[in-house]
Every structure is written in structure tokens, then in C-alpha cells.
C-alpha positions as a printed NumPy array, in Angstrom:
array([[ -9.783,  93.763, -16.997],
       [ -8.329,  90.635, -15.368],
       [ -5.843,  88.645, -17.411],
       [ -6.697,  84.966, -18.149],
       [ -4.421,  82.378, -16.542],
       [ -2.121,  80.557, -18.902],
       [ -2.816,  76.757, -19.065],
       [  0.268,  74.737, -19.834],
       [ -0.06 ,  71.532, -21.867],
       [  0.905,  68.547, -19.657],
       [  3.828,  66.409, -20.643],
       [  2.576,  62.917, -21.729],
       [  3.716,  60.062, -19.499],
       [  4.722,  58.051, -22.542],
       [  7.167,  60.657, -23.628],
       [ 10.158,  61.16 , -21.357],
       [ 10.864,  64.684, -20.221],
       [ 14.402,  65.947, -19.861],
       [ 15.716,  67.641, -16.807],
       [ 18.602,  69.919, -16.749],
       [ 21.662,  67.82 , -17.39 ],
       [ 20.049,  65.598, -20.073],
       [ 18.705,  62.567, -18.   ],
       [ 15.321,  61.313, -19.356],
       [ 12.549,  61.312, -16.769],
       [  9.222,  59.431, -17.006],
       [  6.549,  59.933, -14.37 ],
       [  9.072,  61.572, -12.138],
       [ 11.457,  58.611, -12.364],
       [ 15.   ,  59.061, -13.57 ],
       [ 15.176,  56.219, -16.11 ],
       [ 18.96 ,  55.673, -16.26 ],
       [ 19.164,  55.714, -12.483],
       [ 16.231,  53.297, -12.141],
       [ 17.759,  50.924, -14.693],
       [ 21.083,  50.968, -12.888],
       [ 19.355,  50.204,  -9.582],
       [ 17.491,  47.232, -11.125],
       [ 20.722,  45.852, -12.55 ],
       [ 22.342,  46.266,  -9.171],
       [ 19.565,  44.146,  -7.615],
       [ 20.42 ,  41.153,  -9.888],
       [ 23.587,  39.454,  -8.704],
       [ 26.183,  38.381, -11.288],
       [ 25.481,  34.746, -10.348],
       [ 21.754,  35.134, -11.07 ],
       [ 22.143,  36.922, -14.368],
       [ 22.855,  33.764, -16.47 ],
       [ 19.795,  32.051, -14.978],
       [ 17.629,  35.07 , -15.748],
       [ 18.925,  35.147, -19.31 ],
       [ 18.264,  31.414, -19.653],
       [ 14.671,  31.856, -18.446],
       [ 14.073,  34.659, -20.931],
       [ 15.606,  32.671, -23.794],
       [ 13.697,  29.437, -23.08 ],
       [ 10.429,  30.919, -21.82 ],
       [  8.291,  29.009, -24.311],
       [  9.898,  25.665, -23.539],
       [  9.571,  26.257, -19.806],
       [  5.896,  27.152, -20.222],
       [  5.356,  23.979, -22.271],
       [  7.069,  21.945, -19.547],
       [  4.789,  23.443, -16.905],
       [  1.756,  22.502, -19.019],
       [  3.026,  18.906, -19.297],
       [  3.509,  18.676, -15.514],
       [ -0.015,  19.987, -14.928],
       [ -1.413,  17.433, -17.39 ],
       [  0.462,  14.622, -15.615],
       [ -0.948,  15.726, -12.259],
       [ -4.468,  15.858, -13.698],
       [ -4.036,  12.423, -15.282],
       [ -2.81 ,  10.95 , -11.979],
       [ -5.776,  12.457, -10.148],
       [ -8.127,  11.028, -12.772],
       [ -6.555,   7.573, -12.475],
       [ -6.833,   7.689,  -8.697],
       [-10.534,   8.571,  -8.967],
       [-11.064,   5.736, -11.467],
       [ -9.362,   3.209,  -9.149],
       [-11.457,   4.349,  -6.186],
       [-14.624,   3.921,  -8.233],
       [-13.48 ,   0.474,  -9.347],
       [-12.766,  -0.537,  -5.755],
       [-16.157,   0.749,  -4.62 ],
       [-17.929,  -1.266,  -7.334],
       [-15.826,  -4.347,  -6.526],
       [-16.749,  -4.167,  -2.835],
       [-20.434,  -4.01 ,  -3.718],
       [-20.053,  -6.997,  -6.046],
       [-18.148,  -8.945,  -3.363],
       [-20.894,  -8.211,  -0.855],
       [-23.522,  -9.614,  -3.216],
       [-21.464, -12.791,  -3.72 ],
       [-20.898, -13.306,   0.005],
       [-24.66 , -13.128,   0.582],
       [-25.223, -16.244,  -1.562],
       [-26.529, -19.09 ,   0.568],
       [-25.248, -21.989,  -1.531],
       [-21.522, -22.472,  -0.678],
       [-20.794, -24.224,  -3.989],
       [-22.27 , -21.36 ,  -6.046],
       [-20.557, -18.853,  -3.761],
       [-17.217, -20.613,  -4.315],
       [-17.615, -20.544,  -8.1  ],
       [-18.666, -16.88 ,  -8.05 ],
       [-15.673, -15.929,  -5.904],
       [-13.291, -17.739,  -8.245],
       [-14.698, -15.784, -11.2  ],
       [-14.633, -12.525,  -9.225],
       [-10.953, -12.921,  -8.306],
       [ -9.863, -13.135, -11.94 ],
       [-10.359,  -9.371, -12.371],
       [-10.657,  -8.161,  -8.772],
       [ -8.762,  -4.992,  -7.762],
       [ -5.867,  -5.585,  -5.384],
       [ -7.695,  -3.607,  -2.661],
       [-10.272,  -6.399,  -2.263],
       [ -8.122,  -9.411,  -3.186],
       [ -7.315, -10.375,   0.424],
       [-10.936, -10.228,   1.554],
       [-12.105, -12.165,  -1.501],
       [ -9.49 , -14.895,  -0.968],
       [-10.449, -15.28 ,   2.681],
       [-14.112, -15.63 ,   1.704],
       [-13.169, -18.127,  -0.994],
       [-11.162, -20.201,   1.482],
       [-14.089, -20.266,   3.933],
       [-16.558, -21.248,   1.206],
       [-14.216, -23.938,  -0.107],
       [-13.879, -25.416,   3.388],
       [-17.687, -25.601,   3.612],
       [-17.738, -27.907,   0.582],
       [-14.439, -29.611,   1.544],
       [-12.613, -28.296,  -1.501],
       [ -9.256, -28.451,   0.252],
       [ -7.166, -27.595,  -2.815],
       [ -9.03 , -24.311,  -3.345],
       [ -8.924, -23.466,   0.366],
       [ -5.19 , -24.164,   0.567],
       [ -4.485, -22.05 ,  -2.53 ],
       [ -6.569, -19.146,  -1.194],
       [ -4.83 , -19.112,   2.189],
       [ -1.452, -19.331,   0.441],
       [ -2.387, -16.272,  -1.646],
       [ -3.326, -14.287,   1.453],
       [ -0.108, -15.319,   3.201],
       [  1.919, -14.149,   0.21 ],
       [  0.096, -10.803,   0.006],
       [  0.226, -10.09 ,   3.743],
       [  3.796, -11.238,   4.439],
       [  4.836, -11.116,   8.112],
       [  1.736,  -9.3  ,   9.318],
       [ -0.578, -10.938,  11.901],
       [ -3.072, -11.671,   9.123],
       [ -0.299, -13.269,   7.082],
       [  0.636, -15.474,  10.05 ],
       [ -3.002, -16.521,  10.533],
       [ -3.311, -17.354,   6.836],
       [ -0.203, -19.573,   7.062],
       [ -1.636, -21.311,  10.13 ],
       [ -4.953, -21.943,   8.368],
       [ -3.063, -23.152,   5.304],
       [ -1.208, -25.735,   7.41 ],
       [ -4.484, -26.904,   8.983],
       [ -6.071, -27.257,   5.542],
       [ -3.075, -29.37 ,   4.476],
       [ -3.882, -31.677,   7.399],
       [ -7.491, -32.034,   6.173],
       [ -6.157, -32.616,   2.677],
       [ -3.987, -35.458,   3.969],
       [ -0.687, -33.826,   3.096],
       [  0.75 , -34.419,   6.553],
       [  4.439, -33.998,   5.776],
       [  3.82 , -30.589,   4.191],
       [  1.632, -29.595,   7.147],
       [  4.377, -30.669,   9.584],
       [  6.927, -28.512,   7.765],
       [  4.496, -25.554,   7.651],
       [  3.79 , -25.771,  11.387],
       [  7.507, -26.083,  12.115],
       [  8.205, -22.87 ,  10.186],
       [  5.346, -21.138,  12.011],
       [  6.789, -22.087,  15.413],
       [  9.835, -19.931,  14.673],
       [  7.655, -16.852,  14.039],
       [  4.852, -17.428,  16.547],
       [  4.238, -15.239,  19.619],
       [  5.586, -16.835,  22.782],
       [  2.158, -17.588,  24.242],
       [  1.143, -19.756,  21.257],
       [  4.476, -21.484,  20.61 ],
       [  3.563, -24.585,  22.699],
       [  0.348, -25.054,  20.7  ],
       [  2.237, -24.737,  17.405],
       [  4.775, -27.343,  18.553],
       [  1.849, -29.614,  19.422],
       [  0.52 , -29.126,  15.871],
       [  3.959, -30.044,  14.512],
       [  3.94 , -33.21 ,  16.611],
       [  0.453, -34.274,  15.525],
       [  1.266, -33.684,  11.85 ],
       [  4.494, -35.675,  12.302],
       [  2.59 , -38.551,  13.887],
       [  0.135, -38.556,  10.96 ],
       [  3.073, -38.542,   8.54 ],
       [  4.663, -41.531,  10.311],
       [  7.542, -39.435,  11.656],
       [  7.795, -40.619,  15.283],
       [ 11.174, -39.029,  15.917],
       [  9.915, -35.689,  14.632],
       [  6.804, -35.971,  16.808],
       [  8.844, -36.698,  19.954],
       [ 11.133, -33.767,  19.255],
       [  8.135, -31.473,  18.73 ],
       [  6.456, -32.542,  21.993],
       [  9.73 , -31.979,  23.849],
       [  9.92 , -28.485,  22.343],
       [  6.328, -27.905,  23.456],
       [  7.204, -28.843,  27.056],
       [ 10.272, -26.587,  26.997],
       [  8.238, -23.603,  25.761],
       [  5.5  , -23.908,  28.4  ],
       [  5.411, -21.536,  31.355],
       [  6.451, -23.312,  34.616],
       [  2.947, -22.962,  36.042],
       [  1.28 , -24.949,  33.236],
       [  1.938, -28.353,  34.748],
       [ -1.199, -29.924,  33.289],
       [ -0.14 , -29.31 ,  29.659],
       [  3.405, -30.451,  30.472],
       [  2.056, -33.718,  31.885],
       [ -0.056, -34.305,  28.775],
       [  2.872, -33.708,  26.411],
       [  5.137, -36.   ,  28.466],
       [  2.529, -38.75 ,  28.326],
       [  2.426, -38.403,  24.529],
       [  6.225, -38.646,  24.407],
       [  6.154, -41.791,  26.552],
       [  3.56 , -43.47 ,  24.339],
       [  5.547, -42.667,  21.188],
       [  8.713, -44.182,  22.659],
       [  7.084, -47.563,  23.319]])
């Protein structure tokens, strides 16, 4: 009669077995040797950092949560601002479509009190144009000054300053317009410098400043290209008439 095979009870993985020599083994891994290898992988310089991380794990986790919340809050604020800007643009479009310039001017003034910065330039330009339609020179001048301040040395900022000076002429503030044009001449592109000097001269004439007007016309002649003899002749004739 055949003898039954003997079935050996397996050693549980959770209980370390011992090889000859006394080293505990789990799953075929020599535990002391494995531990020594892991310690060897961590450099002495990194060990304090690792210990710090283990000691302050809860605080670090809390800090990570705070950072995530800040990021989410910033994203939410950005979305809110974009929605505000979108609504403001729609409202500005409805105001611009008004046919009555006086009502449009009043509506733009009210709109600008709480308008987002993203639409402030456009709203001020529309307000200036509407104010000019009803000859409200103070409002137009203030609106162009606001755009010039917001836009700085950009081309749009330069244009706003130029329009501001022209509005000052309509307003009758000739001395201020002369000074504004004079400042613009220093920043103007070369091809428009003669025209700006002419504006300085005309504002000076209106302000009763003959000497300033003559000097401005002379600067206009000097800034002209040699081929523009017609403009040079006109400016020289203006100089001659002012010297009489």
C-alpha cells in the first residue's frame, strides 16, 4: 500500500523564519541585511531632514492644505473678476448705443464710479467723445487726462495727451494747452514733430505769447524734412507776421 505524502504547514509571512546562524527572514528577505541597506541609501546629510519630516508630518500636511486652499481661492477670485469684466463690457456696450449724447455722458459717468479697471480706458475714451459732442470741455479734458495717466508712455497715452491739449484749446485754457503741446513735442515721433510745434505756436498766439509762438514756428521749420519747402514757407510767413 502506497504511503501518503507528508504535507508541511507553510511558514506564515507575518512571522519571520530563522535560518541557520540566527538572522530573521521574512518572505525570503534577510531583515537585518535589508535594514542595513536602506540605512546605507540615506546619506548622513539627509537623515536630519528625514527625521524632521517624520516629526512634523502633521504640520507639513496642514501647510500643504493651506497652500491648496490659497490656490483655489486665487482661481475663484480670477473667475469672479473675469465674470465682472464680462458683465461690465456688456453694460458699457448698452450705454454706448444710447443716441442722446447728454444721457450717454451721464450714464458713462455713473458707470465709471464702479467700473473694473479692465474697461476703464475704453469707458473714459467714450466719455470724452460724448462730452465733446455736448461741448462739456471739463469732462472731456478730465477723461483724456485719466487715460493718459493709465496708459503712460504708450501710443494710446500719447494720443490721449494730444487730445487733452486740444480740448484745453476749446476750453480756452491756451497757456495750459501751449505747455501740454510743448511737452508732447519732446516725446513725439519725428514725422509729427513739426505739426506739434505748430500746435505749440498757435496755442502761444492765442495765449498772447508772441515770443513763444515765434520760437515754436522756428522749431517747426528746423524739424521739417528738406523736401517740404511748402510747409517751411508757410511757417516762415507766420514768423514774419508775428515779428511786425
